[in-house]
Amino acid sequence: MGGQEGGRKSKIRKRERKQRTGKKHLTVKPNSIYKVEGGKLIRNRKTCPRCGDGTFLAHHKDRYYCGRCGYTVFEKKQSQ
């Protein structure tokens, strides 16, 4: 069992925990995902074709990404 054989045990020194600065991440609010028009529920985001309805794709700068299965769709660059 590691450590010293016999004799005095070595002290375990505990460090203070660092304080976290800022928020870890933003929470997703339902009113940013869904919209109600004329009594019908409309989804504002694309759904994942692999996982099915209920799993939304995250929109990044140049792609859509599913956090559950890793499915990625890259947007085509528009030439001017």
Short mmCIF file of C-alpha atoms in Angstrom, two decimals:
data_model
loop_
_atom_site.label_atom_id
_atom_site.label_comp_id
_atom_site.label_asym_id
_atom_site.label_seq_id
_atom_site.Cartn_x
_atom_site.Cartn_y
_atom_site.Cartn_z
CA MET A 1 0.00 0.00 0.00
CA GLY A 2 1.98 3.12 -0.99
CA GLY A 3 3.46 5.59 1.40
CA GLN A 4 5.97 5.07 4.17
CA GLU A 5 6.44 1.84 6.07
CA GLY A 6 5.95 2.59 9.76
CA GLY A 7 6.76 5.91 11.33
CA ARG A 8 4.75 9.09 11.20
CA LYS A 9 2.03 9.58 8.57
CA SER A 10 2.47 12.48 6.19
CA LYS A 11 0.03 15.36 6.56
CA ILE A 12 -2.54 16.02 3.87
CA ARG A 13 -2.85 19.73 3.23
CA LYS A 14 -6.10 21.07 1.85
CA ARG A 15 -6.15 24.08 -0.45
CA GLU A 16 -8.89 26.66 -0.56
CA ARG A 17 -11.23 26.39 -3.52
CA LYS A 18 -11.00 29.12 -6.13
CA GLN A 19 -14.08 31.30 -6.49
CA ARG A 20 -15.78 30.91 -9.87
CA THR A 21 -16.18 34.18 -11.74
CA GLY A 22 -19.16 34.77 -13.98
CA LYS A 23 -21.87 32.35 -15.05
CA LYS A 24 -21.12 28.88 -16.35
CA HIS A 25 -23.60 29.09 -19.25
CA LEU A 26 -26.88 30.68 -20.22
CA THR A 27 -30.09 28.79 -19.57
CA VAL A 28 -32.33 28.18 -22.58
CA LYS A 29 -35.76 29.70 -22.08
CA PRO A 30 -38.83 28.09 -23.70
CA ASN A 31 -40.02 31.38 -25.18
CA SER A 32 -36.81 31.54 -27.26
CA ILE A 33 -37.42 28.04 -28.71
CA TYR A 34 -41.18 28.13 -29.32
CA LYS A 35 -43.63 30.72 -30.62
CA VAL A 36 -47.45 30.61 -30.46
CA GLU A 37 -49.36 31.89 -33.48
CA GLY A 38 -53.10 31.43 -33.88
CA GLY A 39 -53.30 28.72 -31.22
CA LYS A 40 -50.52 26.65 -32.86
CA LEU A 41 -47.05 26.02 -31.50
CA ILE A 42 -44.24 26.90 -33.92
CA ARG A 43 -40.62 25.82 -33.38
CA ASN A 44 -38.04 28.57 -33.92
CA ARG A 45 -35.08 26.17 -34.20
CA LYS A 46 -34.33 23.26 -36.52
CA THR A 47 -34.72 19.73 -35.12
CA CYS A 48 -32.14 16.95 -35.42
CA PRO A 49 -32.97 14.43 -38.19
CA ARG A 50 -31.16 11.62 -36.33
CA CYS A 51 -32.61 12.15 -32.84
CA GLY A 52 -36.07 13.25 -33.99
CA ASP A 53 -38.48 15.84 -32.65
CA GLY A 54 -37.66 17.38 -29.29
CA THR A 55 -33.91 17.67 -29.91
CA PHE A 56 -32.92 21.01 -31.34
CA LEU A 57 -29.81 21.97 -33.30
CA ALA A 58 -27.62 24.69 -31.81
CA HIS A 59 -26.93 27.54 -34.22
CA HIS A 60 -23.28 28.61 -34.38
CA LYS A 61 -21.52 31.07 -36.66
CA ASP A 62 -21.16 28.74 -39.65
CA ARG A 63 -22.98 25.52 -38.68
CA TYR A 64 -25.86 23.81 -36.88
CA TYR A 65 -24.89 21.22 -34.24
CA CYS A 66 -26.75 18.57 -32.23
CA GLY A 67 -25.37 18.28 -28.69
CA ARG A 68 -26.91 14.85 -28.20
CA CYS A 69 -25.57 12.84 -31.18
CA GLY A 70 -22.98 15.21 -32.71
CA TYR A 71 -24.81 15.70 -36.04
CA THR A 72 -23.41 18.80 -37.80
CA VAL A 73 -24.67 20.75 -40.81
CA PHE A 74 -22.37 23.37 -42.30
CA GLU A 75 -23.91 26.45 -43.91
CA LYS A 76 -22.79 27.20 -47.43
CA LYS A 77 -20.93 30.48 -47.88
CA GLN A 78 -22.78 33.01 -50.00
CA SER A 79 -20.49 34.51 -52.64
CA GLN A 80 -21.02 38.18 -53.40
#
